[in-house]
PDB file of C-alpha atoms in Angstrom:
ATOM      1  CA  MET D 191      -7.099   8.612 -44.227  1.00 47.00           C
ATOM      2  CA  ARG D 192      -8.822  11.589 -45.830  1.00 45.00           C
ATOM      3  CA  THR D 193     -11.414  11.248 -48.564  1.00 45.00           C
ATOM      4  CA  THR D 194     -11.435  14.154 -51.467  1.00 45.00           C
ATOM      5  CA  GLY D 195     -14.555  13.915 -53.960  1.00 47.00           C
ATOM      6  CA  ASN D 196     -14.042  10.593 -55.512  1.00 48.00           C
ATOM      7  CA  THR D 197     -10.398  10.228 -54.617  1.00 45.00           C
ATOM      8  CA  SER D 198      -9.036   8.558 -51.607  1.00 45.00           C
ATOM      9  CA  ARG D 199      -5.920   9.910 -50.574  1.00 47.00           C
ATOM     10  CA  VAL D 200      -3.933   7.952 -47.239  1.00 43.00           C
ATOM     11  CA  VAL D 201      -1.931  10.718 -45.192  1.00 44.00           C
ATOM     12  CA  MET D 202       0.393   9.214 -43.113  1.00 46.00           C
ATOM     13  CA  ALA D 203       0.448  10.846 -39.407  1.00 45.00           C
ATOM     14  CA  PRO D 204       4.107  11.755 -38.616  1.00 46.00           C
ATOM     15  CA  ILE D 205       6.464   9.580 -36.858  1.00 43.00           C
ATOM     16  CA  PRO D 206       8.395  10.855 -33.439  1.00 40.00           C
ATOM     17  CA  THR D 207      11.869  10.129 -33.207  1.00 39.00           C
ATOM     18  CA  SER D 208      14.069   9.140 -30.135  1.00 37.00           C
ATOM     19  CA  GLY D 209      11.709   6.832 -28.348  1.00 35.00           C
ATOM     20  CA  ALA D 210       9.324   9.854 -28.032  1.00 31.00           C
ATOM     21  CA  CYS D 211       5.498   9.168 -27.276  1.00 32.00           C
ATOM     22  CA  TRP D 212       2.604  10.368 -29.664  1.00 27.00           C
ATOM     23  CA  ASN D 213      -0.496  10.487 -28.553  1.00 33.00           C
ATOM     24  CA  GLY D 214       0.394   7.830 -25.829  1.00 36.00           C
ATOM     25  CA  ALA D 215       2.131   5.230 -28.132  1.00 36.00           C
ATOM     26  CA  VAL D 216       5.640   4.774 -28.800  1.00 37.00           C
ATOM     27  CA  ALA D 217       7.059   5.043 -32.036  1.00 40.00           C
ATOM     28  CA  MET D 218       8.159   1.563 -33.485  1.00 42.00           C
ATOM     29  CA  SER D 219      11.554   1.410 -35.515  1.00 48.00           C
ATOM     30  CA  ASN D 220      11.362   0.386 -38.816  1.00 53.00           C
ATOM     31  CA  LYS D 221      15.019  -1.309 -38.695  1.00 56.00           C
ATOM     32  CA  PRO D 222      15.304  -5.176 -38.791  1.00 59.00           C
ATOM     33  CA  PRO D 223      16.171  -6.286 -35.320  1.00 57.00           C
ATOM     34  CA  LYS D 224      19.918  -7.476 -34.841  1.00 60.00           C
ATOM     35  CA  HIS D 225      20.535 -11.011 -35.283  1.00 59.00           C
ATOM     36  CA  SER D 226      21.368 -11.097 -31.349  1.00 61.00           C
ATOM     37  CA  GLU D 227      18.064  -9.982 -30.069  1.00 61.00           C
ATOM     38  CA  VAL D 228      16.420 -12.496 -32.427  1.00 55.00           C
ATOM     39  CA  LYS D 229      18.588 -15.572 -30.891  1.00 60.00           C
ATOM     40  CA  LYS D 230      17.680 -14.382 -27.292  1.00 59.00           C
ATOM     41  CA  LYS D 231      14.022 -14.349 -28.367  1.00 59.00           C
ATOM     42  CA  GLU D 232      14.137 -17.652 -29.438  1.00 64.00           C
ATOM     43  CA  SER D 233      16.156 -18.788 -26.487  1.00 66.00           C
ATOM     44  CA  THR D 234      13.601 -17.406 -23.888  1.00 63.00           C
ATOM     45  CA  ALA D 235      10.708 -19.023 -25.785  1.00 61.00           C
ATOM     46  CA  LYS D 236      12.842 -22.899 -26.312  1.00 65.00           C
ATOM     47  CA  ARG D 237      12.969 -22.780 -22.279  1.00 63.00           C
ATOM     48  CA  MET D 238       9.516 -21.503 -21.774  1.00 57.00           C
ATOM     49  CA  ARG D 239       8.405 -24.592 -24.098  1.00 62.00           C
ATOM     50  CA  ALA D 240      10.550 -26.775 -22.126  1.00 61.00           C
ATOM     51  CA  SER D 241       8.937 -25.970 -18.632  1.00 57.00           C
ATOM     52  CA  TRP D 242       5.374 -26.376 -19.975  1.00 60.00           C
ATOM     53  CA  GLY D 243       3.821 -29.612 -17.936  1.00 58.00           C
ATOM     54  CA  LYS D 244       6.764 -29.677 -15.557  1.00 58.00           C
ATOM     55  CA  PRO D 245       5.538 -29.717 -11.738  1.00 58.00           C
ATOM     56  CA  ARG D 246       7.102 -26.225 -10.171  1.00 55.00           C
ATOM     57  CA  ALA D 247       9.195 -26.309  -7.402  1.00 55.00           C
ATOM     58  CA  ALA D 248       7.725 -26.048  -3.632  1.00 54.00           C
ATOM     59  CA  ALA D 249       8.153 -22.555  -2.530  1.00 47.00           C
ATOM     60  CA  PRO D 250      10.725 -22.470   0.561  1.00 48.00           C
ATOM     61  CA  SER D 251       9.219 -22.919   3.918  1.00 48.00           C
ATOM     62  CA  ILE D 252      10.372 -20.133   6.576  1.00 43.00           C
ATOM     63  CA  LYS D 253      10.181 -20.826  10.299  1.00 45.00           C
ATOM     64  CA  ILE D 254       9.513 -18.120  12.140  1.00 51.00           C
ATOM     65  CA  ARG D 255      11.020 -17.955  15.563  1.00 62.00           C
ATOM     66  CA  PRO D 256       8.364 -16.918  18.088  1.00 81.00           C
ATOM     67  CA  GLU D 257       8.926 -13.692  20.175  1.00 93.00           C
ATOM     68  CA  ARG D 258       9.827 -14.630  23.623  1.00 96.00           C
ATOM     69  CA  TYR D 259      10.137 -12.443  26.604  1.00 97.00           C
ATOM     70  CA  LEU D 260      11.826 -12.647  29.968  1.00 98.00           C
ATOM     71  CA  ILE D 261      10.969 -10.221  32.478  1.00 98.00           C
ATOM     72  CA  VAL D 262      13.068 -10.345  35.642  1.00 98.00           C
ATOM     73  CA  THR D 263      12.446  -7.865  38.475  1.00 97.00           C
ATOM     74  CA  GLU D 264      13.849  -6.541  41.643  1.00 95.00           C
ATOM     75  CA  GLY D 265      10.650  -6.543  43.770  1.00 93.00           C
ATOM     76  CA  THR D 266       9.212 -10.218  44.436  1.00 94.00           C
ATOM     77  CA  LYS D 267       5.518  -8.661  44.746  1.00 94.00           C
ATOM     78  CA  THR D 268       4.779  -5.208  43.333  1.00 95.00           C
ATOM     79  CA  GLU D 269       6.519  -5.485  39.779  1.00 97.00           C
ATOM     80  CA  PRO D 270       5.654  -9.524  39.231  1.00 97.00           C
ATOM     81  CA  TYR D 271       1.993  -8.961  40.221  1.00 97.00           C
ATOM     82  CA  TYR D 272       1.853  -6.299  37.583  1.00 98.00           C
ATOM     83  CA  PHE D 273       3.771  -8.019  34.787  1.00 98.00           C
ATOM     84  CA  GLU D 274       2.181 -11.215  35.574  1.00 97.00           C
ATOM     85  CA  SER D 275      -0.993 -10.116  34.362  1.00 96.00           C
ATOM     86  CA  PHE D 276       0.370  -9.499  31.074  1.00 96.00           C
ATOM     87  CA  ARG D 277       1.649 -12.872  31.406  1.00 95.00           C
ATOM     88  CA  LYS D 278      -1.647 -14.709  31.880  1.00 94.00           C
ATOM     89  CA  ARG D 279      -3.488 -12.519  28.963  1.00 92.00           C
ATOM     90  CA  ILE D 280      -0.635 -12.719  26.368  1.00 93.00           C
ATOM     91  CA  ASN D 281      -0.053 -16.438  26.846  1.00 91.00           C
ATOM     92  CA  ALA D 282      -3.395 -17.494  27.219  1.00 90.00           C
ATOM     93  CA  GLY D 283      -4.396 -15.375  23.797  1.00 89.00           C
ATOM     94  CA  TYR D 284      -1.308 -16.900  21.488  1.00 88.00           C
ATOM     95  CA  HIS D 285      -0.334 -20.320  23.740  1.00 82.00           C
ATOM     96  CA  GLY D 286       3.124 -19.869  22.764  1.00 78.00           C
ATOM     97  CA  GLU D 287       3.202 -19.717  18.663  1.00 81.00           C
ATOM     98  CA  TYR D 288       3.955 -16.193  18.356  1.00 87.00           C
ATOM     99  CA  VAL D 289       4.844 -14.818  21.470  1.00 91.00           C
ATOM    100  CA  THR D 290       5.297 -16.143  25.250  1.00 92.00           C
ATOM    101  CA  LEU D 291       6.459 -14.375  28.551  1.00 95.00           C
ATOM    102  CA  ARG D 292       8.070 -15.492  31.518  1.00 96.00           C
ATOM    103  CA  VAL D 293       8.176 -13.614  34.672  1.00 97.00           C
ATOM    104  CA  CYS D 294      10.595 -13.894  37.561  1.00 97.00           C
ATOM    105  CA  GLY D 295      10.796 -11.716  40.831  1.00 96.00           C
ATOM    106  CA  MET D 296      14.174 -12.134  42.176  1.00 95.00           C
ATOM    107  CA  GLY D 297      14.801  -9.875  45.143  1.00 91.00           C
ATOM    108  CA  ASP D 298      18.153  -8.678  43.549  1.00 93.00           C
ATOM    109  CA  ASN D 299      19.405  -5.401  42.568  1.00 91.00           C
ATOM    110  CA  THR D 300      20.972  -3.064  39.937  1.00 95.00           C
ATOM    111  CA  VAL D 301      24.123  -5.261  38.790  1.00 96.00           C
ATOM    112  CA  SER D 302      23.561  -8.539  40.625  1.00 97.00           C
ATOM    113  CA  LEU D 303      19.735  -8.654  39.110  1.00 97.00           C
ATOM    114  CA  PHE D 304      21.162  -8.284  35.306  1.00 98.00           C
ATOM    115  CA  GLU D 305      23.607 -10.798  36.141  1.00 97.00           C
ATOM    116  CA  ARG D 306      20.730 -13.382  37.286  1.00 97.00           C
ATOM    117  CA  ALA D 307      18.686 -12.501  34.490  1.00 98.00           C
ATOM    118  CA  ARG D 308      21.534 -13.260  32.307  1.00 97.00           C
ATOM    119  CA  ALA D 309      21.856 -16.455  33.867  1.00 97.00           C
ATOM    120  CA  ILE D 310      18.305 -17.343  33.366  1.00 97.00           C
ATOM    121  CA  ALA D 311      18.206 -16.544  29.551  1.00 97.00           C
ATOM    122  CA  ILE D 312      21.526 -18.801  28.900  1.00 96.00           C
ATOM    123  CA  ALA D 313      20.068 -21.457  30.482  1.00 97.00           C
ATOM    124  CA  ASP D 314      16.618 -21.718  28.854  1.00 95.00           C
ATOM    125  CA  PRO D 315      16.879 -24.110  26.544  1.00 94.00           C
ATOM    126  CA  ASP D 316      14.476 -22.235  23.657  1.00 92.00           C
ATOM    127  CA  GLY D 317      16.326 -18.929  24.844  1.00 93.00           C
ATOM    128  CA  PHE D 318      14.637 -15.331  24.566  1.00 96.00           C
ATOM    129  CA  THR D 319      14.354 -12.524  21.916  1.00 96.00           C
ATOM    130  CA  GLN D 320      14.110  -9.881  24.477  1.00 97.00           C
ATOM    131  CA  VAL D 321      15.125 -10.142  28.388  1.00 98.00           C
ATOM    132  CA  TRP D 322      13.999  -7.041  30.252  1.00 98.00           C
ATOM    133  CA  VAL D 323      15.598  -6.297  33.684  1.00 98.00           C
ATOM    134  CA  VAL D 324      13.342  -4.199  36.261  1.00 98.00           C
ATOM    135  CA  TYR D 325      14.863  -2.275  38.801  1.00 97.00           C
ATOM    136  CA  ASP D 326      14.350   0.770  41.203  1.00 95.00           C
ATOM    137  CA  LYS D 327      17.236   3.428  42.050  1.00 92.00           C
ATOM    138  CA  ASP D 328      16.253   2.898  45.893  1.00 84.00           C
ATOM    139  CA  SER D 329      19.451   4.041  47.671  1.00 85.00           C
ATOM    140  CA  PHE D 330      22.122   2.164  45.247  1.00 91.00           C
ATOM    141  CA  PRO D 331      24.829   3.689  44.264  1.00 93.00           C
ATOM    142  CA  SER D 332      24.651   5.950  40.993  1.00 96.00           C
ATOM    143  CA  ARG D 333      27.415   3.879  39.305  1.00 96.00           C
ATOM    144  CA  ASP D 334      25.554   0.654  39.912  1.00 96.00           C
ATOM    145  CA  PHE D 335      22.092   2.058  38.940  1.00 97.00           C
ATOM    146  CA  ASN D 336      23.752   3.360  35.589  1.00 97.00           C
ATOM    147  CA  ALA D 337      25.737   0.425  34.669  1.00 97.00           C
ATOM    148  CA  VAL D 338      22.832  -1.874  33.890  1.00 97.00           C
ATOM    149  CA  GLU D 339      22.166  -0.483  31.087  1.00 96.00           C
ATOM    150  CA  GLU D 340      25.407  -0.431  29.624  1.00 96.00           C
ATOM    151  CA  ARG D 341      25.891  -4.244  30.319  1.00 97.00           C
ATOM    152  CA  CYS D 342      22.716  -4.761  29.037  1.00 98.00           C
ATOM    153  CA  ALA D 343      23.890  -3.230  25.435  1.00 97.00           C
ATOM    154  CA  SER D 344      27.050  -5.154  25.716  1.00 97.00           C
ATOM    155  CA  ALA D 345      25.179  -8.187  26.221  1.00 97.00           C
ATOM    156  CA  SER D 346      23.058  -8.058  23.334  1.00 97.00           C
ATOM    157  CA  ASP D 347      23.420  -9.666  20.026  1.00 94.00           C
ATOM    158  CA  LYS D 348      21.406 -10.918  16.981  1.00 89.00           C
ATOM    159  CA  GLY D 349      19.304 -13.533  18.941  1.00 92.00           C
ATOM    160  CA  THR D 350      18.791 -11.705  22.364  1.00 96.00           C
ATOM    161  CA  VAL D 351      18.434  -8.183  23.223  1.00 97.00           C
ATOM    162  CA  TYR D 352      18.896  -7.305  26.586  1.00 98.00           C
ATOM    163  CA  ARG D 353      16.954  -3.803  28.011  1.00 98.00           C
ATOM    164  CA  ALA D 354      16.787  -1.772  31.087  1.00 98.00           C
ATOM    165  CA  ALA D 355      13.610  -0.785  32.464  1.00 98.00           C
ATOM    166  CA  TRP D 356      14.522   1.327  35.035  1.00 98.00           C
ATOM    167  CA  THR D 357      12.867   3.796  37.460  1.00 97.00           C
ATOM    168  CA  ASN D 358      14.486   6.491  39.766  1.00 96.00           C
ATOM    169  CA  GLU D 359      13.231   6.294  42.234  1.00 93.00           C
ATOM    170  CA  ALA D 360      10.476   3.508  42.647  1.00 94.00           C
ATOM    171  CA  PHE D 361       8.379   1.469  40.558  1.00 96.00           C
ATOM    172  CA  GLU D 362       5.217   2.955  41.617  1.00 97.00           C
ATOM    173  CA  LEU D 363       6.240   6.162  39.631  1.00 97.00           C
ATOM    174  CA  TRP D 364       5.136   4.436  36.562  1.00 98.00           C
ATOM    175  CA  TYR D 365       1.612   3.783  38.555  1.00 98.00           C
ATOM    176  CA  ILE D 366       1.238   7.781  39.389  1.00 98.00           C
ATOM    177  CA  LEU D 367       2.099   8.431  35.444  1.00 98.00           C
ATOM    178  CA  HIS D 368      -1.373   7.199  34.929  1.00 98.00           C
ATOM    179  CA  PHE D 369      -3.299   9.748  36.892  1.00 98.00           C
ATOM    180  CA  ALA D 370      -1.299  12.436  36.760  1.00 97.00           C
ATOM    181  CA  TYR D 371       1.908  13.898  35.024  1.00 98.00           C
ATOM    182  CA  VAL D 372       4.845  14.674  37.579  1.00 96.00           C
ATOM    183  CA  ASP D 373       8.231  16.121  36.966  1.00 95.00           C
ATOM    184  CA  SER D 374       9.617  17.258  40.285  1.00 94.00           C
ATOM    185  CA  ALA D 375      11.679  14.602  42.307  1.00 92.00           C
ATOM    186  CA  LEU D 376       9.735  13.047  44.804  1.00 87.00           C
ATOM    187  CA  ASP D 377      10.718  11.011  47.959  1.00 85.00           C
ATOM    188  CA  ARG D 378      10.098   7.136  48.177  1.00 86.00           C
ATOM    189  CA  GLY D 379       7.755   8.078  51.088  1.00 90.00           C
ATOM    190  CA  SER D 380       5.473  10.292  48.796  1.00 93.00           C
ATOM    191  CA  TYR D 381       4.749   7.540  46.721  1.00 95.00           C
ATOM    192  CA  GLU D 382       2.120   5.563  48.603  1.00 96.00           C
ATOM    193  CA  PRO D 383      -0.004   8.778  49.796  1.00 96.00           C
ATOM    194  CA  ILE D 384      -0.398  10.076  46.476  1.00 97.00           C
ATOM    195  CA  LEU D 385      -1.298   6.667  45.032  1.00 97.00           C
ATOM    196  CA  THR D 386      -3.875   6.420  47.647  1.00 98.00           C
ATOM    197  CA  ARG D 387      -5.168   9.546  47.135  1.00 98.00           C
ATOM    198  CA  HIS D 388      -5.734   8.915  43.384  1.00 98.00           C
ATOM    199  CA  LEU D 389      -7.049   5.349  44.315  1.00 98.00           C
ATOM    200  CA  CYS D 390      -9.396   6.408  46.815  1.00 98.00           C
ATOM    201  CA  ALA D 391     -10.918   9.122  44.336  1.00 97.00           C
ATOM    202  CA  GLU D 392     -11.665   6.387  41.940  1.00 96.00           C
ATOM    203  CA  GLY D 393     -13.299   4.253  44.395  1.00 97.00           C
ATOM    204  CA  PHE D 394     -10.287   1.149  44.730  1.00 97.00           C
ATOM    205  CA  GLY D 395      -9.036   1.947  48.568  1.00 97.00           C
ATOM    206  CA  ARG D 396      -5.575   2.580  49.670  1.00 97.00           C
ATOM    207  CA  TYR D 397      -2.597   1.715  48.005  1.00 97.00           C
ATOM    208  CA  GLU D 398      -0.515  -1.310  49.225  1.00 94.00           C
ATOM    209  CA  LYS D 399       2.395  -2.967  47.693  1.00 89.00           C
ATOM    210  CA  ASN D 400       1.238  -6.473  47.917  1.00 88.00           C
ATOM    211  CA  ARG D 401      -2.101  -5.374  45.663  1.00 94.00           C
ATOM    212  CA  THR D 402      -2.486  -8.034  43.016  1.00 96.00           C
ATOM    213  CA  ASP D 403      -5.360  -5.736  41.183  1.00 97.00           C
ATOM    214  CA  MET D 404      -3.468  -3.006  39.717  1.00 98.00           C
ATOM    215  CA  PHE D 405      -2.873  -3.853  36.320  1.00 97.00           C
ATOM    216  CA  ASP D 406      -6.673  -4.407  36.216  1.00 97.00           C
ATOM    217  CA  ILE D 407      -7.385  -0.656  37.610  1.00 97.00           C
ATOM    218  CA  LEU D 408      -4.560   0.665  35.720  1.00 97.00           C
ATOM    219  CA  GLU D 409      -5.412  -0.857  32.284  1.00 95.00           C
ATOM    220  CA  GLY D 410      -7.726   1.761  30.837  1.00 95.00           C
ATOM    221  CA  ARG D 411      -5.200   4.495  31.362  1.00 97.00           C
ATOM    222  CA  MET D 412      -2.271   3.243  29.751  1.00 96.00           C
ATOM    223  CA  ARG D 413      -2.124   5.527  27.159  1.00 94.00           C
ATOM    224  CA  MET D 414      -1.989   8.315  29.844  1.00 97.00           C
ATOM    225  CA  ALA D 415       0.485   6.747  31.583  1.00 98.00           C
ATOM    226  CA  ILE D 416       2.923   6.241  28.335  1.00 98.00           C
ATOM    227  CA  SER D 417       2.520   9.629  27.332  1.00 98.00           C
ATOM    228  CA  ASN D 418       3.662  11.339  30.687  1.00 98.00           C
ATOM    229  CA  ALA D 419       6.501   8.951  30.977  1.00 98.00           C
ATOM    230  CA  GLU D 420       7.385  10.099  27.234  1.00 98.00           C
ATOM    231  CA  ARG D 421       7.233  13.643  28.337  1.00 98.00           C
ATOM    232  CA  LEU D 422       9.428  12.522  31.284  1.00 98.00           C
ATOM    233  CA  GLU D 423      11.944  10.938  28.648  1.00 98.00           C
ATOM    234  CA  LYS D 424      12.174  14.398  26.962  1.00 98.00           C
ATOM    235  CA  LEU D 425      12.860  16.084  29.812  1.00 97.00           C
ATOM    236  CA  ASN D 426      15.844  14.027  30.799  1.00 97.00           C
ATOM    237  CA  ARG D 427      16.941  13.564  27.778  1.00 97.00           C
ATOM    238  CA  GLY D 428      20.907  13.688  27.860  1.00 97.00           C
ATOM    239  CA  LEU D 429      20.934  12.371  31.544  1.00 97.00           C
ATOM    240  CA  ALA D 430      22.219   9.128  33.252  1.00 97.00           C
ATOM    241  CA  PRO D 431      19.342   7.035  34.955  1.00 97.00           C
ATOM    242  CA  ALA D 432      20.518   8.084  38.379  1.00 96.00           C
ATOM    243  CA  ASP D 433      20.279  12.002  37.477  1.00 96.00           C
ATOM    244  CA  SER D 434      16.407  11.453  36.103  1.00 96.00           C
ATOM    245  CA  ASN D 435      14.382  11.933  39.041  1.00 95.00           C
ATOM    246  CA  PRO D 436      11.769  11.502  38.501  1.00 96.00           C
ATOM    247  CA  GLY D 437      12.107   9.260  35.230  1.00 97.00           C
ATOM    248  CA  THR D 438      11.150   5.863  34.064  1.00 98.00           C
ATOM    249  CA  ALA D 439      12.047   3.425  31.302  1.00 98.00           C
ATOM    250  CA  VAL D 440       9.256   0.811  32.295  1.00 98.00           C
ATOM    251  CA  HIS D 441       6.863   2.924  29.361  1.00 98.00           C
ATOM    252  CA  LEU D 442       9.339   1.286  26.737  1.00 98.00           C
ATOM    253  CA  LEU D 443       8.569  -2.647  27.983  1.00 98.00           C
ATOM    254  CA  VAL D 444       4.905  -1.795  28.218  1.00 97.00           C
ATOM    255  CA  LYS D 445       4.859  -0.386  25.031  1.00 96.00           C
ATOM    256  CA  GLU D 446       6.604  -3.593  23.615  1.00 95.00           C
ATOM    257  CA  LEU D 447       3.886  -5.607  25.185  1.00 95.00           C
ATOM    258  CA  LEU D 448       0.776  -3.578  24.307  1.00 93.00           C
ATOM    259  CA  PRO D 449       0.170  -5.141  20.579  1.00 91.00           C
ATOM    260  CA  TYR D 450      -0.619  -8.475  22.142  1.00 92.00           C
ATOM    261  CA  LEU D 451      -3.158  -7.458  24.299  1.00 87.00           C
ATOM    262  CA  ASN D 452      -6.746  -6.725  23.397  1.00 67.00           C
ATOM    263  CA  SER D 453      -7.269  -3.281  21.887  1.00 39.00           C
ATOM    264  CA  GLY D 454      -9.158  -2.214  25.270  1.00 40.00           C
ATOM    265  CA  ALA D 455      -5.992  -1.988  26.771  1.00 46.00           C
ATOM    266  CA  LEU D 456      -4.953   1.302  25.300  1.00 45.00           C
ATOM    267  CA  GLY D 457      -8.075   3.152  26.551  1.00 44.00           C
ATOM    268  CA  ASP D 458      -9.221   6.619  25.964  1.00 37.00           C
ATOM    269  CA  ARG D 459      -7.971   8.911  28.201  1.00 35.00           C
ATOM    270  CA  VAL D 460      -5.420  10.874  26.965  1.00 33.00           C
ATOM    271  CA  GLU D 461      -4.054  13.872  28.343  1.00 35.00           C
TER     272      GLU D 461
END
């Protein structure tokens, strides 16, 4: 409204067309609403009034299936001792509510180890969401060593995923990667002296296959080991496991389990 002298004159603001905005407001049409629109609004209001005072239906309850891991290893000491430490920590922390682990050291190898793992998984009444087969190349035929990954892929379904955590040549490569990156082929006989050198430098003494404290020693270096293993993974991209020397997929299993450990497991030493 504008005022001129004693006369007041109303000046209407221009109305934008085609639904455009004007100073933040959308222009409203002066046309009367259609009959169908009026009926639709009345019907909606009627339904809302009818629902007033009625109890609401309970929200549907969704049962979450806990993550259950089965880890079946070729060795009966080295690998089971290491993953048993994961099992104790995780099972004690979650009491089977969200995640639980089972570790079996079988003494079988490659294809026969996969078959044992599958038999254990099928026989378990609660089943497993993930089954990991942990095995080494050793002197086994390349065909059998590579076949485990293929069989894991074929056996996986919506309920259970089978994964291969292989190492070429031996599981101890995973331990070495906690201290250094290695990209040249290693003879099996060289693993123990290399590990002994690193462990002695840290004050942990000689390496032996039956050591039960390797998880505790290496826990603070897991981030480094994963990083080094991923570098090897990139180096070996396109190669079959039997042709990836050195190489390992153990870090894929460890990365699956790490979220269930406390934050200190990741450590701060990354090189």
